[in-house]
mmCIF file of C-alpha atoms in Angstrom:
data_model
loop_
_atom_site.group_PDB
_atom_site.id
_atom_site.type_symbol
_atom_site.label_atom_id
_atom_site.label_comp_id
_atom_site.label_asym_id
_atom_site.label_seq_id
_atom_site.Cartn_x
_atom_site.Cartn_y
_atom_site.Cartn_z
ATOM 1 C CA UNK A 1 18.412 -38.438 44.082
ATOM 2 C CA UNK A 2 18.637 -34.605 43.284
ATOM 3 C CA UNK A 3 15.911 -32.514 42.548
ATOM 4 C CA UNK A 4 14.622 -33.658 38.899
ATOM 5 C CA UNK A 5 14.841 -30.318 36.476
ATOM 6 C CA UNK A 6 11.519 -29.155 34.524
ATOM 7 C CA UNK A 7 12.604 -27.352 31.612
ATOM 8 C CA UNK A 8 9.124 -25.929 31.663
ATOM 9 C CA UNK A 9 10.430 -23.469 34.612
ATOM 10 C CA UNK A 10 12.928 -22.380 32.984
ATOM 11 C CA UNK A 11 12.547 -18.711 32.001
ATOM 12 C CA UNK A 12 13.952 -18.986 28.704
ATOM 13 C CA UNK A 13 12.366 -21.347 27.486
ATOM 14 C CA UNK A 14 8.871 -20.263 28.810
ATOM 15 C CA UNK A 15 9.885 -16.362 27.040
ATOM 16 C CA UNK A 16 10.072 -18.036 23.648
ATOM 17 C CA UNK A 17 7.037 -19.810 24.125
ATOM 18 C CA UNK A 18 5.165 -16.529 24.982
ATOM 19 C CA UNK A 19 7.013 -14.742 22.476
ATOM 20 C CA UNK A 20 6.050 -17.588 19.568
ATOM 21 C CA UNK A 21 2.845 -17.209 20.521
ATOM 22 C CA UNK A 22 2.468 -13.282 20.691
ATOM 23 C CA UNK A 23 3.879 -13.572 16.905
ATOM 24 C CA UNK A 24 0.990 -15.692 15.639
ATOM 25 C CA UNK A 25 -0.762 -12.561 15.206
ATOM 26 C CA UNK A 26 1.297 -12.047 12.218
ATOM 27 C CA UNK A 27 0.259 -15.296 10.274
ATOM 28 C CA UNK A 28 -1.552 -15.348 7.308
ATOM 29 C CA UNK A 29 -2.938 -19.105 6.995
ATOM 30 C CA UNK A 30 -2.902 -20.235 3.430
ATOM 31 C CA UNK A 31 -6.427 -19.921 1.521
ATOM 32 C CA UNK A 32 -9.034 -22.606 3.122
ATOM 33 C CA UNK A 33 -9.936 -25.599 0.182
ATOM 34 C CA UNK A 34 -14.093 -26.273 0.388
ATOM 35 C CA UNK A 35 -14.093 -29.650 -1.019
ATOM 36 C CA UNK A 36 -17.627 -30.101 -2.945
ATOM 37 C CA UNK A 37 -20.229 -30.754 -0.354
ATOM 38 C CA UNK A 38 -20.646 -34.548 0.154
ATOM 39 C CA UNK A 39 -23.801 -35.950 -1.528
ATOM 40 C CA UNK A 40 -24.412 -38.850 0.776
ATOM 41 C CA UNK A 41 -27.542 -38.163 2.569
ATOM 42 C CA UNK A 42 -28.973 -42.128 3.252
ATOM 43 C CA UNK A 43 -30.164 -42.597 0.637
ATOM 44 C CA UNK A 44 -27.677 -42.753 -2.279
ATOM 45 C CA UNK A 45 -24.895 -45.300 -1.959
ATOM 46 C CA UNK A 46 -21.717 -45.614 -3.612
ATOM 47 C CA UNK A 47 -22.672 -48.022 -5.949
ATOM 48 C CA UNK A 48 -25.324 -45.160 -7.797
ATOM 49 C CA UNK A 49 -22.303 -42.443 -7.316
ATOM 50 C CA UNK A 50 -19.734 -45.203 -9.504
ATOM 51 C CA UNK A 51 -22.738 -46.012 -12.084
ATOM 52 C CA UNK A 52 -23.476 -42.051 -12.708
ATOM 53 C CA UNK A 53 -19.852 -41.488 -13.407
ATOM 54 C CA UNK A 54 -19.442 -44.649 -15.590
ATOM 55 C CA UNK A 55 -22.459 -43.384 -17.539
ATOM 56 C CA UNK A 56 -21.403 -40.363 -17.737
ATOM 57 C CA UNK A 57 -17.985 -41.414 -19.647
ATOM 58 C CA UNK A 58 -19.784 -43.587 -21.627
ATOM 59 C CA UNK A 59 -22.191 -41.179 -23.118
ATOM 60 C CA UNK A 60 -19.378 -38.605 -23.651
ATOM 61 C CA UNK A 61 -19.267 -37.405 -27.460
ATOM 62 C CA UNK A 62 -16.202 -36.236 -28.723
ATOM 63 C CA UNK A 63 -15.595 -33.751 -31.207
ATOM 64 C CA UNK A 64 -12.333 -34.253 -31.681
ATOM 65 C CA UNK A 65 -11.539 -37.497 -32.553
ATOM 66 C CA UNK A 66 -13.555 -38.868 -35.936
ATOM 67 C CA UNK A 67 -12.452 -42.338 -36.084
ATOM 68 C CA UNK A 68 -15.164 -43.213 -33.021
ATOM 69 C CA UNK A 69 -18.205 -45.821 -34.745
ATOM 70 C CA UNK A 70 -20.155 -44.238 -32.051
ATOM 71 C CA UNK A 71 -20.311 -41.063 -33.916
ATOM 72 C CA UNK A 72 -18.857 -41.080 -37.293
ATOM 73 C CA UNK A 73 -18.105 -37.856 -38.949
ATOM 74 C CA UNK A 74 -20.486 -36.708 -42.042
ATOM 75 C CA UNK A 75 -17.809 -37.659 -44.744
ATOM 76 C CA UNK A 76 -17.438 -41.276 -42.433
ATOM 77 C CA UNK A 77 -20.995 -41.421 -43.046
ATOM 78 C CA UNK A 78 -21.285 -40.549 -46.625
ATOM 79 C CA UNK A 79 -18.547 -43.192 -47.286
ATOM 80 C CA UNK A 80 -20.427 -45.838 -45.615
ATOM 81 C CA UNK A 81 -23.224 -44.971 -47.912
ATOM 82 C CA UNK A 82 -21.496 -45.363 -50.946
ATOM 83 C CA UNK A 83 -19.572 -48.406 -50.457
ATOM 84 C CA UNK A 84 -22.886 -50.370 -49.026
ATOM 85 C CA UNK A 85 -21.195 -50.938 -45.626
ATOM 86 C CA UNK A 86 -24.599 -50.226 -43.572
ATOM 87 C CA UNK A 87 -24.531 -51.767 -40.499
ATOM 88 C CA UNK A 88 -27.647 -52.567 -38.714
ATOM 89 C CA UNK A 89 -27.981 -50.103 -35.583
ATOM 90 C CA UNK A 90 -30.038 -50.011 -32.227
ATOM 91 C CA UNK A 91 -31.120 -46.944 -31.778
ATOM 92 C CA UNK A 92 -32.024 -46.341 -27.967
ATOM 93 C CA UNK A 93 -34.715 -44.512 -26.545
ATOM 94 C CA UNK A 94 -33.326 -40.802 -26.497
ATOM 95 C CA UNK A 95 -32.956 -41.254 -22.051
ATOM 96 C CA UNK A 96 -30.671 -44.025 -21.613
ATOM 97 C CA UNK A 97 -32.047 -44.368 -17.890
ATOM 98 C CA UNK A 98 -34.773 -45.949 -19.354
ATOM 99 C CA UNK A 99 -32.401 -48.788 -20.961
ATOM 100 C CA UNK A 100 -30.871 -50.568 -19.052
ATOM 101 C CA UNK A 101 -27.862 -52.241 -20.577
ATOM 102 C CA UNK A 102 -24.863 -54.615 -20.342
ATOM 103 C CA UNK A 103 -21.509 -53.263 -19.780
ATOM 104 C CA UNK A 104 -20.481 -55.201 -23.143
ATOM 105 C CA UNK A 105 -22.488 -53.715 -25.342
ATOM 106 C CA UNK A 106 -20.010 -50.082 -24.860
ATOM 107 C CA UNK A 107 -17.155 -52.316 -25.375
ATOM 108 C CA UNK A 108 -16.449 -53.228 -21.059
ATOM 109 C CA UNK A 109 -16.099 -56.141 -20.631
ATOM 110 C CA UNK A 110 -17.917 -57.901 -17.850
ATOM 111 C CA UNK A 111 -21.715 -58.478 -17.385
ATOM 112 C CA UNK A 112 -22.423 -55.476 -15.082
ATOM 113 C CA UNK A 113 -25.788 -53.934 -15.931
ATOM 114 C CA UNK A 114 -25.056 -50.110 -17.106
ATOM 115 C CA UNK A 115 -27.595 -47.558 -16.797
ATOM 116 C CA UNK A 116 -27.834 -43.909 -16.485
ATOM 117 C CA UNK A 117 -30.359 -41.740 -13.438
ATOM 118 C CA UNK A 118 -30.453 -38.372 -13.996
ATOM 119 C CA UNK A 119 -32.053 -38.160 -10.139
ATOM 120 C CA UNK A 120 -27.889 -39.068 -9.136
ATOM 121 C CA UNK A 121 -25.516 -36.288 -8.600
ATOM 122 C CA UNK A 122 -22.652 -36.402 -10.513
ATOM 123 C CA UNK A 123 -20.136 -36.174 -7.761
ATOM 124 C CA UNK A 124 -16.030 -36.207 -8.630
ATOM 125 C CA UNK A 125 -16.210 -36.510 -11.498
ATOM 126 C CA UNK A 126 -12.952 -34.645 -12.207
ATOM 127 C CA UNK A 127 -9.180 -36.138 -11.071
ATOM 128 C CA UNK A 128 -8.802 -36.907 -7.847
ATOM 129 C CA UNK A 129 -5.210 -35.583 -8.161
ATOM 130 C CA UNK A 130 -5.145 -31.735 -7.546
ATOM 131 C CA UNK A 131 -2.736 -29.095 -6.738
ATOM 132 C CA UNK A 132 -3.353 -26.730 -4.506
ATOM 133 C CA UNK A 133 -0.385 -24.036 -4.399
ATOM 134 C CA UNK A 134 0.610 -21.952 -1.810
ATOM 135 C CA UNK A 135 0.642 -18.436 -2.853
ATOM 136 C CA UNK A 136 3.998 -16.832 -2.006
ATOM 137 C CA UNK A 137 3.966 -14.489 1.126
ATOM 138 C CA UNK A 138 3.725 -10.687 0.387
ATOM 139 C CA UNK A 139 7.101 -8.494 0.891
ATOM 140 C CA UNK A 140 6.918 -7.064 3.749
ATOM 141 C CA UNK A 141 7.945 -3.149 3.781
ATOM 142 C CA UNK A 142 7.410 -2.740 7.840
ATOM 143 C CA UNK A 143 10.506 -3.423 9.521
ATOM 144 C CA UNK A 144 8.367 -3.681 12.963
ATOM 145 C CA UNK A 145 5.096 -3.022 13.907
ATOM 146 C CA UNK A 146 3.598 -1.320 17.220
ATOM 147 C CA UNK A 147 0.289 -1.327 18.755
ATOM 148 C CA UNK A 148 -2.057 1.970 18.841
ATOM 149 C CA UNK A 149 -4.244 1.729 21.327
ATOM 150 C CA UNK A 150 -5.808 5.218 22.869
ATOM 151 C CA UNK A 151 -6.293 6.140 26.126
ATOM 152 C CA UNK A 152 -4.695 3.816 28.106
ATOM 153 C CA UNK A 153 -5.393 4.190 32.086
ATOM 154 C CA UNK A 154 -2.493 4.090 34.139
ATOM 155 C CA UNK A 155 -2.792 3.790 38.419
ATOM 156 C CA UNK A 156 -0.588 5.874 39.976
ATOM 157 C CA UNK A 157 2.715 3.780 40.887
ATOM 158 C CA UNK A 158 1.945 0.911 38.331
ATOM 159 C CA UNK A 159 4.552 0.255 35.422
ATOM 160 C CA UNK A 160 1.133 -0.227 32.436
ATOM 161 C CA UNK A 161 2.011 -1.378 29.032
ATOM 162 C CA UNK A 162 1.605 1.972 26.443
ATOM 163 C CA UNK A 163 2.867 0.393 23.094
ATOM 164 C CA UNK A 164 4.201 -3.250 22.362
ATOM 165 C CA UNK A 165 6.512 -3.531 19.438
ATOM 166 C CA UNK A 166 6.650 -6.427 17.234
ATOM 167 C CA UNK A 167 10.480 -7.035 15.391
ATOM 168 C CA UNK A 168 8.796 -8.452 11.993
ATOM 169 C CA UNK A 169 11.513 -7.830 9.301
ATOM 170 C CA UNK A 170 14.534 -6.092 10.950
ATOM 171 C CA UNK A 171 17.671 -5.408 9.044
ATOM 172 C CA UNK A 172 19.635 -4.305 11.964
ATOM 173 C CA UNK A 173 21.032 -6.513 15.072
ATOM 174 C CA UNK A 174 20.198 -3.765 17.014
ATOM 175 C CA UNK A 175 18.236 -0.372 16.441
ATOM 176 C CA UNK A 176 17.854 3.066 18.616
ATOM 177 C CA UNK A 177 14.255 4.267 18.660
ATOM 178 C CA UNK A 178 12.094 7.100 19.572
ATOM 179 C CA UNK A 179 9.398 6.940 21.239
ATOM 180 C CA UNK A 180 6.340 9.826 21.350
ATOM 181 C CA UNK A 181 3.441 9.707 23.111
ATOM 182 C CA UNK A 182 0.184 12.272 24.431
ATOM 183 C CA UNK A 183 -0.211 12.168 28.166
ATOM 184 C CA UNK A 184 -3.127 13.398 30.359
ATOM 185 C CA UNK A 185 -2.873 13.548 33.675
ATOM 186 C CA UNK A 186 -6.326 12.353 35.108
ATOM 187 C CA UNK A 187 -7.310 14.147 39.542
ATOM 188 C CA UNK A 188 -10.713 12.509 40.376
ATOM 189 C CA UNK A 189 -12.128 12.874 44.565
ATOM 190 C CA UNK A 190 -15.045 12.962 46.041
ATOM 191 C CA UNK A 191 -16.601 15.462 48.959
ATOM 192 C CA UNK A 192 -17.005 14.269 52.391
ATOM 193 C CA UNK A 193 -20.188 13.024 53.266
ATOM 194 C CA UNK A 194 -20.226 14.935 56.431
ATOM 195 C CA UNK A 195 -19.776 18.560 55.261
ATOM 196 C CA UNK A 196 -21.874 20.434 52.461
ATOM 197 C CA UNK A 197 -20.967 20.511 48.952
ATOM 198 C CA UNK A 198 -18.902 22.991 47.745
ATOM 199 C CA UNK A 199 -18.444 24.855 44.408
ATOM 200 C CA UNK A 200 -15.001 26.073 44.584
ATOM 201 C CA UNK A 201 -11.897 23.607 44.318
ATOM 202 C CA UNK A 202 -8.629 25.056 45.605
ATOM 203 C CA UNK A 203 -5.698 24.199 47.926
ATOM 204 C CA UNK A 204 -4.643 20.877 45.616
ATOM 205 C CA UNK A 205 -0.751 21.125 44.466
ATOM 206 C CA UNK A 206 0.565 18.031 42.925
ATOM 207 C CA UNK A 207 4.131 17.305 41.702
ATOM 208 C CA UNK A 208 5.177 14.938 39.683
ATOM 209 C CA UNK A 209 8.116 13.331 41.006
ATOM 210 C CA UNK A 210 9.394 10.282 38.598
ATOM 211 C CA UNK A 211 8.163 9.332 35.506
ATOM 212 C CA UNK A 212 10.070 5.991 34.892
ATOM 213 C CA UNK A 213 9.852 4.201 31.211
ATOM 214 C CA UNK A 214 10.316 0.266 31.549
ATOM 215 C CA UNK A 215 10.534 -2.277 29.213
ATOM 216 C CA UNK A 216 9.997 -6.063 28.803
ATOM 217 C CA UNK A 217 11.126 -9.426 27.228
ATOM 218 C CA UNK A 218 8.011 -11.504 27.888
ATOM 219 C CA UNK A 219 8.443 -11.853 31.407
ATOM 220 C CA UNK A 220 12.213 -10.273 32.394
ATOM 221 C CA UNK A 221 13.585 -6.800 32.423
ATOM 222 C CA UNK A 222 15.258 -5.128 29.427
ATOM 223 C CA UNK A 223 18.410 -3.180 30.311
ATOM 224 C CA UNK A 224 17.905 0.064 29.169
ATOM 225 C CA UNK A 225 20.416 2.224 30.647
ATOM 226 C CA UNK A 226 21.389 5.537 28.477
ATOM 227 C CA UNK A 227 17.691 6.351 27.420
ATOM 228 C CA UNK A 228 16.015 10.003 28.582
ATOM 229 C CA UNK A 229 12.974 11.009 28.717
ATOM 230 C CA UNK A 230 11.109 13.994 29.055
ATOM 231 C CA UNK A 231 8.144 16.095 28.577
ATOM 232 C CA UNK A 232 8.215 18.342 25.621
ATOM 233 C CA UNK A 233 5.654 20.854 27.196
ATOM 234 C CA UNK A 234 5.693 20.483 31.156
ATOM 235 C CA UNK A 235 8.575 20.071 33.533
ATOM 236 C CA UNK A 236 7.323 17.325 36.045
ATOM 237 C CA UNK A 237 9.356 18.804 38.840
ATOM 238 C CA UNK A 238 7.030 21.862 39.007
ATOM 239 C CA UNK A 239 4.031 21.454 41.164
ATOM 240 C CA UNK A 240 0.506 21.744 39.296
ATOM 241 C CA UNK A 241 -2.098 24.169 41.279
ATOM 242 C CA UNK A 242 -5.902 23.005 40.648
ATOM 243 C CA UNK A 243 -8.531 25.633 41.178
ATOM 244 C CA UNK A 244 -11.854 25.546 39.151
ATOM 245 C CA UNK A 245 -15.584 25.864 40.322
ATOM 246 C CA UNK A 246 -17.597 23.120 40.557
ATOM 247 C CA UNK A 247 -21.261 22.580 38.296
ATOM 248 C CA UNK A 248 -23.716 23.162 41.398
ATOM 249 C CA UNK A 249 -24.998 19.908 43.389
ATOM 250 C CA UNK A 250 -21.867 18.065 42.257
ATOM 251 C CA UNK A 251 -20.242 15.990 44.897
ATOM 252 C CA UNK A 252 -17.504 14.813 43.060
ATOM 253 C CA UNK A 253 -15.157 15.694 40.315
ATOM 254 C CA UNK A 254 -12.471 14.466 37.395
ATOM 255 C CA UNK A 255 -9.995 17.404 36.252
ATOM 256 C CA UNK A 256 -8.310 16.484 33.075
ATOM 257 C CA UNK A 257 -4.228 18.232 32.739
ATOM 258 C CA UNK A 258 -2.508 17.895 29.706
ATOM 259 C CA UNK A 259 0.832 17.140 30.076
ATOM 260 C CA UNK A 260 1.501 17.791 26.554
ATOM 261 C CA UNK A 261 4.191 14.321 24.685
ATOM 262 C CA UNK A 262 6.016 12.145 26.456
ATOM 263 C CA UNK A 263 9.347 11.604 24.589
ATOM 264 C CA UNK A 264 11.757 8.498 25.199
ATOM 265 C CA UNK A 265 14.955 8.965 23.021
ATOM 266 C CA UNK A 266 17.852 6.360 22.683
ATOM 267 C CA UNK A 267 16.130 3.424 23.567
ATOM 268 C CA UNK A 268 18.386 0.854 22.162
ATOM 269 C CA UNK A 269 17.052 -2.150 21.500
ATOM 270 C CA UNK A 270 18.121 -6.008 20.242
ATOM 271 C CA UNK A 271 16.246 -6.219 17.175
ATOM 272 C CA UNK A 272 16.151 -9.554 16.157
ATOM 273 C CA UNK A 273 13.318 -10.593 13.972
ATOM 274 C CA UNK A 274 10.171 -11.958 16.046
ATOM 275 C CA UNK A 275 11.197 -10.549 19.112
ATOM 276 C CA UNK A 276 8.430 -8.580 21.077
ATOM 277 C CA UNK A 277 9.151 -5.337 23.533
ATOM 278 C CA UNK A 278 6.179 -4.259 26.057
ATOM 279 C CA UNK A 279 7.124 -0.814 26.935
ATOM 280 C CA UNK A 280 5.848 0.412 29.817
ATOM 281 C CA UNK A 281 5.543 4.030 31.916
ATOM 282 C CA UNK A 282 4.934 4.446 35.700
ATOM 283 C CA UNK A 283 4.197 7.701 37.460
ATOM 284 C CA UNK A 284 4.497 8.864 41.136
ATOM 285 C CA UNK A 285 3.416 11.705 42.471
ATOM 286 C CA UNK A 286 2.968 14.065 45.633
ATOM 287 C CA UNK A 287 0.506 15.570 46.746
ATOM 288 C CA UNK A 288 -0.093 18.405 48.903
ATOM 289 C CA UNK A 289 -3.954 19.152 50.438
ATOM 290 C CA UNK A 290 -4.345 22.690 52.088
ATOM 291 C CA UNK A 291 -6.630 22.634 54.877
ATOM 292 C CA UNK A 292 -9.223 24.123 53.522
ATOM 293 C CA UNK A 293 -9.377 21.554 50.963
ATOM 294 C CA UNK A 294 -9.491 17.920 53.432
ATOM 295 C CA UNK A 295 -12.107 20.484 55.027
ATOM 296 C CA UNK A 296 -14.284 19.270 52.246
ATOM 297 C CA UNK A 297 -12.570 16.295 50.056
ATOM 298 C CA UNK A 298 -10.832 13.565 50.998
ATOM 299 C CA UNK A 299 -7.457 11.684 48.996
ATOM 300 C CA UNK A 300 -7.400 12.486 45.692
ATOM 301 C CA UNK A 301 -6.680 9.647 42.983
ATOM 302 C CA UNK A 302 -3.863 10.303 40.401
ATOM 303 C CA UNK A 303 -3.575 8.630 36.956
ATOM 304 C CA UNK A 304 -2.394 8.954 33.826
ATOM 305 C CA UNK A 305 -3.868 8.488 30.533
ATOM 306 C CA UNK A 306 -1.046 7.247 27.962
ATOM 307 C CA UNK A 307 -1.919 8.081 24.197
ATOM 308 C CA UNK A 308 -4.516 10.006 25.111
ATOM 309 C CA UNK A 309 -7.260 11.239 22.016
ATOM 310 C CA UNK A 310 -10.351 13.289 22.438
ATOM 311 C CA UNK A 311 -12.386 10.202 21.535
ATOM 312 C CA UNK A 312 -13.035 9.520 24.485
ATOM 313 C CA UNK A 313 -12.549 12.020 27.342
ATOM 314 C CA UNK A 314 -14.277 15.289 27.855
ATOM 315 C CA UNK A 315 -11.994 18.291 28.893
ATOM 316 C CA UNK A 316 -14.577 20.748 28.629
ATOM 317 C CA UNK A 317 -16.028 20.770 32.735
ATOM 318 C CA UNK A 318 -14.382 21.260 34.990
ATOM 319 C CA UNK A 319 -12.329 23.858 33.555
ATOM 320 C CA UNK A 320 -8.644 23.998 35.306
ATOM 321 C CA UNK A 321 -5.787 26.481 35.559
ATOM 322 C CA UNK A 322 -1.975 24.921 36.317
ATOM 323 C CA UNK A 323 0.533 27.249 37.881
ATOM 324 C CA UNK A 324 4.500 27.330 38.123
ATOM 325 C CA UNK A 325 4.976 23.903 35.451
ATOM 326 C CA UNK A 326 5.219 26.349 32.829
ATOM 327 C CA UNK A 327 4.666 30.015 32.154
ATOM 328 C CA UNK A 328 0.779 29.859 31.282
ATOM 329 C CA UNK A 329 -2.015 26.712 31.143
ATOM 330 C CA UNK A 330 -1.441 24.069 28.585
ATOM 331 C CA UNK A 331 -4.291 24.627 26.155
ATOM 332 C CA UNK A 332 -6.106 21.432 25.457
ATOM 333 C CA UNK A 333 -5.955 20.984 21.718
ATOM 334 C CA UNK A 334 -8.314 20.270 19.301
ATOM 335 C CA UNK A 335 -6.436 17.305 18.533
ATOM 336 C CA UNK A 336 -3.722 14.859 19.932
ATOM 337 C CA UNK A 337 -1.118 14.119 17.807
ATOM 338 C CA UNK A 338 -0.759 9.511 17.624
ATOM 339 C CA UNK A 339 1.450 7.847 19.232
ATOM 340 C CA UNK A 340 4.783 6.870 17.110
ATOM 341 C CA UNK A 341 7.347 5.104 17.081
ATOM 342 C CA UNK A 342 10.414 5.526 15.063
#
């Protein structure tokens, strides 16, 4: 016999189990019912729980209905004065727990002994038959939804997930989007042990040679072929000079460049409600080292951080000049503009 197939390797079923799941995010469960807190605590047993209820009924007074001997109305009354139709009554003590009585005498019959303890909860007392409606779902105005998470660190070489958009009420089988996003392009090294620190940093060019945008279906590949992208500040192919001073007895350093937005355009996409796109960006750079600079550092790491904000990343020390990307430094702004999607 032939190999037996597992449907649980196949891919397609295993992406719409991953992309089911991711969608859960989205689900609004209905409003929880607390059903009255359960007075059984040992010591009270059904039996008291029935009699409190039955007593209960039994002592009810209407106002409503005046044909009840129980409680005749006042014109009942004065017409059972005047025709001499006095009926001899038993007046019970004013707390009927402390007479006990036979189910007969309220007009049940049977011989079960009725009596009423305040001390006994009075628990369901209302229909056991509820409804409990489901409120109808809000409209939803978003078409899609995208994740906004800032400063996301990206390794040199590594495809990392900047954004993940979420299909939630497409119109559209298909949709061309635009993508924006503020990079930062992160140089960190360290100075040899062996030679004496130094306070100037020079001799680092580094040029940015593909930027590649990727995106994914759970786990496979979307075909994205006729989308560009591009800086809207910096051309990548330029090479970026680094010279600033060091802070004195520092033996390391992080240099923060501004590469200004990253801009994806025509990125056609099947838009099919509850699908779920990762997109993802992956740098790769080169790096050139004068001598005088492995004199005194070693390998410098590259990264890039993707929707950058000033939250959280200082771009005050070291200061940094760039040369030949573009006609002057890219000023660090005040602000970052957020990441969109469109």
């Amino acid at each position: 016999m032939g190999e037996q197939y597992n449907i649980c390797d196949n891919a397609v079923f295993t992406n719409a189990l991953d992309q089911k799941r991711r969608m859960q995010i989205f689900n609004i469960p209905p409003s929880r019912i607390n059903l009255q807190q359960s007075p059984y605590n040992g010591n009270i047993t059904k039996f008291d729980l029935d009699m409190r209820r039955k007593a209960e009924i039994l002592e009810y007074k209407s106002n409503r209905m005046c044909s009840q001997t129980n409680n005749p109305t006042k014109a009942q009354q004065y017409s059972s004065i005047m025709t001499g139709n006095n009926s001899r009554r038993i007046r019970p003590p004013a707390n009927i727990s402390e007479c006990r009585l036979p189910s007969s005498a309220s007009g049940v019959p049977g011989n079960l002994i009725l009596y009423n303890d305040p001390n006994i909860e009075l628990y369901n007392m209302k229909s056991q038959s509820q409804s409990y409606g489901i409120q109808p779902k809000p409209i939803v105005d978003n078409r899609w939804n995208y994740t906004r998470i800032q400063n996301i660190y990206s390794a040199e070489s590594e495809f990392t997930t900047f954004t993940t958009i979420y299909m939630v009420a497409v119109d559209q089988p298909s949709r061309t989007f635009r993508i924006n996003t503020p990079v930062v392009l992160m140089i960190s090294d360290t100075a040899l042990a062996s030679t004496p620190l130094y306070n100037d940093v020079s001799g680092l060019g580094i040029t940015i040679q593909t930027l590649s945008v990727n995106v994914k279906y759970s786990a496979n590949n979307v075909d994205i072929n006729g989308q560009s992208s591009q800086f809207t500040q910096f051309e990548p192919s330029k090479s970026i000079d680094m010279s600033f001073n060091l802070p004195a007895g520092t033996a390391s350093y992080t240099a923060y460049c501004y590469l200004g937005l990253f801009e994806i355009n025509n990125l056609n996409l099947q838009t099919e409600s509850g699908y779920i796109y990762d997109i993802q960006m992956k740098v790769t750079t080169n790096i050139k080292r004068s001598d005088a600079y492995m004199t005194k550092f070693g390998t410098p790491d590259i990264s890039l951080i993707l929707n950058a904000s000033m939250s959280d990343i200082s771009y005050r020390t070291p200061t940094y000049t760039i040369y030949g990307g573009i006609p002057q430094a890219v000023p660090i702004p005040s602000s970052f503009p957020m990441l969109s999607v469109v």
